mmCIF file of C-alpha atoms in Angstrom:
data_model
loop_
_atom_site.group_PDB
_atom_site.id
_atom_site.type_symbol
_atom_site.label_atom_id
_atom_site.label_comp_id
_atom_site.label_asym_id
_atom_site.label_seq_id
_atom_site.Cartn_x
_atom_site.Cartn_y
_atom_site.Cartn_z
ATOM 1 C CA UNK A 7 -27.306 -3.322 10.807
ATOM 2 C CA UNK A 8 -28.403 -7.216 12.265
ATOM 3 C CA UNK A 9 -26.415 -9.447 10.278
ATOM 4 C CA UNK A 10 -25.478 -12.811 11.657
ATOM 5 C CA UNK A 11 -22.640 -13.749 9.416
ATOM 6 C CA UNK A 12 -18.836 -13.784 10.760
ATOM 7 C CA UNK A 13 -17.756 -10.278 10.870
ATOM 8 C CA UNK A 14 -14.673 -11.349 8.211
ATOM 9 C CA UNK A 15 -17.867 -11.226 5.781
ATOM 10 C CA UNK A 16 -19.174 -8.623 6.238
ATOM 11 C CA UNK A 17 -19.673 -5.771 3.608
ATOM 12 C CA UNK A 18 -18.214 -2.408 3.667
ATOM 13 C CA UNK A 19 -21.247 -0.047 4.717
ATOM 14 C CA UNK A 20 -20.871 2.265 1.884
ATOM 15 C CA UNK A 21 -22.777 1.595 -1.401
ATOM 16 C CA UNK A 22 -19.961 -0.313 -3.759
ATOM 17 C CA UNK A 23 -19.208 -0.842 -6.797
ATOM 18 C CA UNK A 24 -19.690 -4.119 -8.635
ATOM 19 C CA UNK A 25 -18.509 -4.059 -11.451
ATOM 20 C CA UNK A 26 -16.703 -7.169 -12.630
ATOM 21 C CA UNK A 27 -14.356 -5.482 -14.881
ATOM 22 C CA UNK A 28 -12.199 -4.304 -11.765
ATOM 23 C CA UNK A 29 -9.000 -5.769 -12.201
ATOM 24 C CA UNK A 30 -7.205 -7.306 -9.050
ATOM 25 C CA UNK A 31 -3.859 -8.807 -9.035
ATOM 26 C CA UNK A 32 -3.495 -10.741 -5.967
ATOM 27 C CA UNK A 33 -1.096 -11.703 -3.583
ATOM 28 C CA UNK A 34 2.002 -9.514 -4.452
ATOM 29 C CA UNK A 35 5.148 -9.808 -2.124
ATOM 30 C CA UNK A 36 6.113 -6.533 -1.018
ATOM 31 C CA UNK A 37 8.878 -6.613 1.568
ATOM 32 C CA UNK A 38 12.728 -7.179 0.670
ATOM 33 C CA UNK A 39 12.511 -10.720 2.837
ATOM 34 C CA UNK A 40 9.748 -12.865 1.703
ATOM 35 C CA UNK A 41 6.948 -13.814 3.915
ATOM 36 C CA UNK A 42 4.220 -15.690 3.422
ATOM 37 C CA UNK A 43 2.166 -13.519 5.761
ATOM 38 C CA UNK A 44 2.762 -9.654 4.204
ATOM 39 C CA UNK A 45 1.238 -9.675 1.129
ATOM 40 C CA UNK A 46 -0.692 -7.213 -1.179
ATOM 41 C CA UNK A 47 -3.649 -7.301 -3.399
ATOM 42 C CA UNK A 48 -3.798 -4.525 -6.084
ATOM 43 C CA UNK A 49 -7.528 -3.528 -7.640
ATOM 44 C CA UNK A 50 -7.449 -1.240 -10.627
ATOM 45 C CA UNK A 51 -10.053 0.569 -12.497
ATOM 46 C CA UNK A 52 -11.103 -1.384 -15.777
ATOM 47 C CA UNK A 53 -9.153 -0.648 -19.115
ATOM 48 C CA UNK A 54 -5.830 0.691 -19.274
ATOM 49 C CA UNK A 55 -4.034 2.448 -17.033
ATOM 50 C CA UNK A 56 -3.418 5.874 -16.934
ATOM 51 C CA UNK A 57 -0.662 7.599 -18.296
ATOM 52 C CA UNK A 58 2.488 6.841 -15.622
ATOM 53 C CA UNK A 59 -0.322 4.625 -13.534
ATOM 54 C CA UNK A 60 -2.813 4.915 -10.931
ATOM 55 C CA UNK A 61 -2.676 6.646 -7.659
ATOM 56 C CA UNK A 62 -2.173 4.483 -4.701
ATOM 57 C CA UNK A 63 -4.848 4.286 -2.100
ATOM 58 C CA UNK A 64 -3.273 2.387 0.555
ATOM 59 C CA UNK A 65 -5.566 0.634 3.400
ATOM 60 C CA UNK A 66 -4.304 -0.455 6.228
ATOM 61 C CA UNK A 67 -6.069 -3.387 9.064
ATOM 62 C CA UNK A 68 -5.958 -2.728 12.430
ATOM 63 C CA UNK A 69 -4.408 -4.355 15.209
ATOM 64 C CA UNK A 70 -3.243 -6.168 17.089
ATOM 65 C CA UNK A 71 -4.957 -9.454 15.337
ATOM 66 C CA UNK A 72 -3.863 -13.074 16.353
ATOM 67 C CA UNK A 73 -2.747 -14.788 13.008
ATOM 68 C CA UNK A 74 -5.951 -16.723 11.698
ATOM 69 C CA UNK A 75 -7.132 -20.014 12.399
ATOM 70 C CA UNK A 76 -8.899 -22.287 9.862
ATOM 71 C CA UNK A 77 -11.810 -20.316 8.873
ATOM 72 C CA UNK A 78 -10.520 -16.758 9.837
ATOM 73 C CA UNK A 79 -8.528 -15.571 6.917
ATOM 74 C CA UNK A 80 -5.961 -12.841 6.741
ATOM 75 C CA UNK A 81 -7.397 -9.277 6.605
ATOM 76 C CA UNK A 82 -7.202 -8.362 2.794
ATOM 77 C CA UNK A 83 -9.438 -11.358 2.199
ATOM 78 C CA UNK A 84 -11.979 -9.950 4.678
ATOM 79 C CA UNK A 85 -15.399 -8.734 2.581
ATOM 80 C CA UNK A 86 -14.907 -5.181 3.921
ATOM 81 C CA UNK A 87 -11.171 -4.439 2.624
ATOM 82 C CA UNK A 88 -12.338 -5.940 -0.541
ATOM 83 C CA UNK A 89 -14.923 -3.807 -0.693
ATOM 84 C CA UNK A 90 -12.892 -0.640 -0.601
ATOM 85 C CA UNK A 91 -10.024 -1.884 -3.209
ATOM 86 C CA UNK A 92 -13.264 -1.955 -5.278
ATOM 87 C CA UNK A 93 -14.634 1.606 -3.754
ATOM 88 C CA UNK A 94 -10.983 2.850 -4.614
ATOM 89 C CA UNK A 95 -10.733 1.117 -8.360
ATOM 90 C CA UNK A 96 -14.501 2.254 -9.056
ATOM 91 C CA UNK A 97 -13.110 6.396 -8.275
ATOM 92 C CA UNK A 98 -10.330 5.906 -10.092
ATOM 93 C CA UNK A 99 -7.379 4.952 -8.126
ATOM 94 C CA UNK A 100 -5.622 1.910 -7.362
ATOM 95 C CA UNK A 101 -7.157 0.641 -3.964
ATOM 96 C CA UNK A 102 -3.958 -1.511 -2.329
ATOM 97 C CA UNK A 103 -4.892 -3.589 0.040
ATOM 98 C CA UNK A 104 -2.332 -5.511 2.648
ATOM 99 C CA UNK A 105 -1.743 -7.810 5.126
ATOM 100 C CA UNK A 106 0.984 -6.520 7.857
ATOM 101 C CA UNK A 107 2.318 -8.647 10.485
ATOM 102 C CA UNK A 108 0.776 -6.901 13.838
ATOM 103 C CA UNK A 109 -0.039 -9.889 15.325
ATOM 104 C CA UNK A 110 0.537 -8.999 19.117
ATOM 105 C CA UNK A 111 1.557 -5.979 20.604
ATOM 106 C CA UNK A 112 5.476 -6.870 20.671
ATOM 107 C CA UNK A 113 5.064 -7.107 16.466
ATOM 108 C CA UNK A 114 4.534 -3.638 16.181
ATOM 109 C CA UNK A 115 7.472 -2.210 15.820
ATOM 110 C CA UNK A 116 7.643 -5.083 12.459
ATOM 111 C CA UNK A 117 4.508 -4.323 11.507
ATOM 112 C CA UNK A 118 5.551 -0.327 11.263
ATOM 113 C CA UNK A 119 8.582 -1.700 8.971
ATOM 114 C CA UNK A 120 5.943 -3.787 6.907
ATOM 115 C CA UNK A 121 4.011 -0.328 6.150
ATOM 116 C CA UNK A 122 7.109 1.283 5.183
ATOM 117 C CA UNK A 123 8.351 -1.838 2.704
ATOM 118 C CA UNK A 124 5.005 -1.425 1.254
ATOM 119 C CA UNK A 125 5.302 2.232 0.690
ATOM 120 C CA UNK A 126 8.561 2.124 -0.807
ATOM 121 C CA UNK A 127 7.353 -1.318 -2.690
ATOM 122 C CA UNK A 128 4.557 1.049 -4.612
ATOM 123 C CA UNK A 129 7.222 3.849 -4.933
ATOM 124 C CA UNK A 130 10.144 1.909 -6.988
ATOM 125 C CA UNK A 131 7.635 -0.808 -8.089
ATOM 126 C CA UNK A 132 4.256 0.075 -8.602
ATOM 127 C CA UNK A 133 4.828 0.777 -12.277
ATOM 128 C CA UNK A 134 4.856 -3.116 -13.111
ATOM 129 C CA UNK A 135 1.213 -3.099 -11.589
ATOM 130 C CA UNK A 136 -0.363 -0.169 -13.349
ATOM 131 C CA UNK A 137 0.354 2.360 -10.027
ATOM 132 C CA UNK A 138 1.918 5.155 -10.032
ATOM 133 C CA UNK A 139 3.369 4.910 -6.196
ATOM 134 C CA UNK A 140 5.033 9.045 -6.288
ATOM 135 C CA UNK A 141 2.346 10.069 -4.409
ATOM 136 C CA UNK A 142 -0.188 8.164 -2.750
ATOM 137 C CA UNK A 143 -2.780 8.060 0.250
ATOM 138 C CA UNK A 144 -3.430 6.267 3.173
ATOM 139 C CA UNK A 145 -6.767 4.812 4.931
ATOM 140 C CA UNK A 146 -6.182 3.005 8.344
ATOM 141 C CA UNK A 147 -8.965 1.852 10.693
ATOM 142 C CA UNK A 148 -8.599 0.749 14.405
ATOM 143 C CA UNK A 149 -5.066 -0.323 15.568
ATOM 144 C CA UNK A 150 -3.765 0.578 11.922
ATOM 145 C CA UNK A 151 -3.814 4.456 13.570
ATOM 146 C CA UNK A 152 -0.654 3.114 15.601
ATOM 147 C CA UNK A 153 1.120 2.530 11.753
ATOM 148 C CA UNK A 154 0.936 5.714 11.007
ATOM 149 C CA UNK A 155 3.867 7.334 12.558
ATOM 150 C CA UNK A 156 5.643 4.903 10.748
ATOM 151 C CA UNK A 157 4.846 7.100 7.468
ATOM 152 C CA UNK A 158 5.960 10.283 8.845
ATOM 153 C CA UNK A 159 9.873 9.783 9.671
ATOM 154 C CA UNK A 160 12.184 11.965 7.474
ATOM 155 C CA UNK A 161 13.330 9.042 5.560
ATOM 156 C CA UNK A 162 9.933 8.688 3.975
ATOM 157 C CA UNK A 163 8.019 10.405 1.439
ATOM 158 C CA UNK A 164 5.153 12.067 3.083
ATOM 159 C CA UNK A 165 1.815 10.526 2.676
ATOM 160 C CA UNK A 166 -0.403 13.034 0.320
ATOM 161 C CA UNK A 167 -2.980 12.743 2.742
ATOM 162 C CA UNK A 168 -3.844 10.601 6.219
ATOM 163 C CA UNK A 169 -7.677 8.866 6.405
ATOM 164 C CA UNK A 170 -8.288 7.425 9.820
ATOM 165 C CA UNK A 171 -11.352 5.514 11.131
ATOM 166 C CA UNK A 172 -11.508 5.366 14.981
ATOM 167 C CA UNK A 173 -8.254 5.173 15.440
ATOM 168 C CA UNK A 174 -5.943 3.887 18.167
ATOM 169 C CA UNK A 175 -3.265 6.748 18.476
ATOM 170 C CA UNK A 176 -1.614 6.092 22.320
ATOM 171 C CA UNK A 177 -0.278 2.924 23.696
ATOM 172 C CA UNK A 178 0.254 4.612 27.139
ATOM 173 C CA UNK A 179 -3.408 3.092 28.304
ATOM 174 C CA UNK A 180 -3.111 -0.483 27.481
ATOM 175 C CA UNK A 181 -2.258 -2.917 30.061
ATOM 176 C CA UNK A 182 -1.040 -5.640 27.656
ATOM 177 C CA UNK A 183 1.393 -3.498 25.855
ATOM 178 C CA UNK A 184 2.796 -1.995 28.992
ATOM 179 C CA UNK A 185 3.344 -5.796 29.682
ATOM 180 C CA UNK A 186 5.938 -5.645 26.512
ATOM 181 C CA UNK A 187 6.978 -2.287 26.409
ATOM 182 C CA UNK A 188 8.884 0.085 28.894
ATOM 183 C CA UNK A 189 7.081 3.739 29.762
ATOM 184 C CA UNK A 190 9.334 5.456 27.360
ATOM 185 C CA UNK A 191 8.757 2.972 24.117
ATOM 186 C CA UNK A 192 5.154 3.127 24.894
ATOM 187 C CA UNK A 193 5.543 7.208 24.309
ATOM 188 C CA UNK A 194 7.792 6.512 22.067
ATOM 189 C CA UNK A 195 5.786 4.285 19.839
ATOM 190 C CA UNK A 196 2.569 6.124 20.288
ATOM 191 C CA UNK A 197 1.439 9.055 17.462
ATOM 192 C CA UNK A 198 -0.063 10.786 20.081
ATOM 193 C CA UNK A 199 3.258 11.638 21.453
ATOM 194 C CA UNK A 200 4.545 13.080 17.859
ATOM 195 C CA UNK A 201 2.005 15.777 17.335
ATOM 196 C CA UNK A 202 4.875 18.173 16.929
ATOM 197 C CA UNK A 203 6.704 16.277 14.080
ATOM 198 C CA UNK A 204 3.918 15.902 11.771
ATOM 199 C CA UNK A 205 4.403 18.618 9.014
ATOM 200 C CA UNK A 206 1.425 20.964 8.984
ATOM 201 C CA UNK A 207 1.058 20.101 4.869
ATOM 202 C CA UNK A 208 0.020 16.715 5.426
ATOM 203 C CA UNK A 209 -4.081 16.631 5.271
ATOM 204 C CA UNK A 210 -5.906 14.323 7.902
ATOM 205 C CA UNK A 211 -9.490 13.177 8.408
ATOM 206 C CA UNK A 212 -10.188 11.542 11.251
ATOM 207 C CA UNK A 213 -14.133 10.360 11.799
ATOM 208 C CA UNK A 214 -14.374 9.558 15.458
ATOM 209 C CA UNK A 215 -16.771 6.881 16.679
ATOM 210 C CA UNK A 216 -18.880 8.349 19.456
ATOM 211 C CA UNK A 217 -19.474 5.122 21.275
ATOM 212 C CA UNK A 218 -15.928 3.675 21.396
ATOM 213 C CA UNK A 219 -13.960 2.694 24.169
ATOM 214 C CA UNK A 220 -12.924 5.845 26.552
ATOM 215 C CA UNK A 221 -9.822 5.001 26.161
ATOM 216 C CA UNK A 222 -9.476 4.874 22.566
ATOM 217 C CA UNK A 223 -11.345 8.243 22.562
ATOM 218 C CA UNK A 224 -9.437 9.995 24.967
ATOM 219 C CA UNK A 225 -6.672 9.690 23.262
ATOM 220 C CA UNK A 226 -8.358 10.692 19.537
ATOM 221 C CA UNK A 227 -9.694 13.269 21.589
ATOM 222 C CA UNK A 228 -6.050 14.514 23.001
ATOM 223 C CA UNK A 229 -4.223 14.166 19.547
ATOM 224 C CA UNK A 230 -7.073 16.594 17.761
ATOM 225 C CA UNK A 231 -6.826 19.058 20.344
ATOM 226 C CA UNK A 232 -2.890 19.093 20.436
ATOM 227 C CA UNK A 233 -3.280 18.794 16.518
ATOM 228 C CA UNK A 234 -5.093 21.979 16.242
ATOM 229 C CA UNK A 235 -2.436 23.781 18.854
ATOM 230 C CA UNK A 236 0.116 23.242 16.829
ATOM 231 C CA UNK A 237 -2.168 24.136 13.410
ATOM 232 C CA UNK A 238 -1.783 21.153 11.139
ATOM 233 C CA UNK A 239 -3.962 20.632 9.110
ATOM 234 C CA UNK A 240 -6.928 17.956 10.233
ATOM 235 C CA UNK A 241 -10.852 17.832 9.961
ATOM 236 C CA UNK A 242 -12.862 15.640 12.127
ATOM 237 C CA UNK A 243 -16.051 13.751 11.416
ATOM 238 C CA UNK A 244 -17.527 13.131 14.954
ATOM 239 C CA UNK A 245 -20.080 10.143 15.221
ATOM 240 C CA UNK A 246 -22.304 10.368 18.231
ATOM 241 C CA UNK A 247 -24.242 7.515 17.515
ATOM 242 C CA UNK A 248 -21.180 5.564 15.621
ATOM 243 C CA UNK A 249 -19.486 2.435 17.726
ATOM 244 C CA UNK A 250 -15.892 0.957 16.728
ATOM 245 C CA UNK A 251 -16.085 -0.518 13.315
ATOM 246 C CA UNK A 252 -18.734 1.231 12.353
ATOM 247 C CA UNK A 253 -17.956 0.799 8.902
ATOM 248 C CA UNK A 254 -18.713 -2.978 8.915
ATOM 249 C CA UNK A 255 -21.173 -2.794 11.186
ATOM 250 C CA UNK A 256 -23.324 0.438 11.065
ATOM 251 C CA UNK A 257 -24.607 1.485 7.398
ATOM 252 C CA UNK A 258 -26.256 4.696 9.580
ATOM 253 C CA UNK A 259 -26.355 7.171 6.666
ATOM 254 C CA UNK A 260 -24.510 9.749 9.125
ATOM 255 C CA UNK A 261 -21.658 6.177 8.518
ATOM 256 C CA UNK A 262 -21.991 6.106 5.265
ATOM 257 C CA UNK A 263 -21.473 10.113 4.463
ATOM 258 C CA UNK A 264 -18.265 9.618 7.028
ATOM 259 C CA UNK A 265 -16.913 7.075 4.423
ATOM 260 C CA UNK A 266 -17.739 9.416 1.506
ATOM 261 C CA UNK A 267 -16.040 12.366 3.041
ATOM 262 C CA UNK A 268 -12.812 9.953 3.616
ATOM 263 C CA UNK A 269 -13.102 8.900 0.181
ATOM 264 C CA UNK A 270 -13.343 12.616 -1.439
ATOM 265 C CA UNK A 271 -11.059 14.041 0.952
ATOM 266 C CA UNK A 272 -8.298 11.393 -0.522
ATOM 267 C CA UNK A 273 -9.573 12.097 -4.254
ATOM 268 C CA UNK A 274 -9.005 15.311 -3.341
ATOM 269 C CA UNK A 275 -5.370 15.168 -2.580
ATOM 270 C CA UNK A 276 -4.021 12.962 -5.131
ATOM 271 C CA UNK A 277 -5.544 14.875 -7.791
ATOM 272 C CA UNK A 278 -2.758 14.916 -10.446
ATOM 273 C CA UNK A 279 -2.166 18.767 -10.497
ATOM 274 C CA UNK A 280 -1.931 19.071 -6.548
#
């Protein structure tokens, strides 16, 4: 895909939906402290909601991302997480978008709380907003894939399902956060290091980019591999041809059935009578 505009306006390379009748309520405060930063956009399918509200698809940015300057906005006005509230509201759900507050690698730990106030923000108030937060999914691309262990503690409702684009699962290998963090947080705040606490119930789909950073995909490569030793339940959607952010920046149809999968596979799971 050659496109020369910034790469916060760029489209989601999936084929969307336009239709104008999505509804979006913007700009929703979701932790217990208010800050100006973590907020939440909301886009629900047109008419009325259905009976006890929408599932939640939540979608998470990656990081970490330096706050914005003047013409850099905040991820959840970014074309591309737009595009998949939309995507979401068009199949049905309610596609939540937020901003979290991983702005350098000594804000994740924050950022992890930020995901869980927004989980438990759809869970005792989604209702007001047409979503029905019991049960709901989660999408995270990039750095979001070092969130995620923030939605499997015991204090937390399980996730009905995990979607994860070329994710960042292991700290270990980054210089700058071993500039913050001691060997042991590092483990400790990496998801590669938890294979054996995620419950084998909880569905993932991971689509791997083939042409990311070694690094990145060492790591991807080491959690799917521990993942299956232990049996929990994952599929994989390798990319050979697929670099990071491929789904701004590569509308490849091998791409654009990866994003289909990820959208099914999450259909799939918060299907009412599952």
């Amino acid at each position: 895909m050659n496109d020369n505009r910034p790469f916060y306006e760029l489209p989601l390379s999936y084929p969307k939906s336009d239709n104008q009748e999505v509804q979006v309520r913007r700009d929703i405060a979701y932790l217990e402290e208010d800050d100006p930063v973590a907020r939440m956009d909301i886009y629900l399918p047109p008419g009325d909601a259905s009976q006890g509200g929408h599932r939640p698809l939540l979608f998470l940015h990656g990081g970490p991302l330096p706050p914005p300057g003047e013409e850099r906005p905040w991820p959840k006005e970014w074309r591309v997480f737009q595009d998949y509230g939309r995507l979401a509201a068009a199949n049905g759900l309610a596609g939540v978008v937020i901003n979290h507050r991983y702005t350098g690698y000594e804000g994740l730990v924050q950022a992890m709380s930020d995901v869980q106030q927004a989980q438990q923000f759809l869970e005792q108030q989604g209702a007001r907003f047409g979503v029905n937060g019991d049960k709901l999914a989660v999408w995270a691309v990039s750095g979001a894939g070092m969130l995620l262990s923030a939605l499997l503690r015991q204090e937390m409702n399980t996730p009905a399902c995990l979607v994860a684009l070329y994710p960042m699962l292991d700290l270990t290998h980054i210089p700058q956060a071993a500039d913050v963090y001691s060997d042991d947080q590092l483990m400790a705040l990496s998801p590669l290091s938890h294979i054996e606490t995620i419950p084998n119930t909880l569905p993932m789909f991971l689509a791997r980019a083939g042409l990311d950073l070694p690094g990145l995909n060492r790591a991807l490569d080491t959690f799917v591999k521990q993942a299956l030793y232990h049996n929990l339940d994952l599929e994989l959607r390798n990319l050979p041809q697929a670099a990071h952010g491929f789904d701004m920046f590569d509308d490849a149809p091998a791409v654009q059935e990866s994003i289909k999968r990820g959208l099914d596979f999450a259909l799939y799971q918060l299907a009412a009578d599952r």
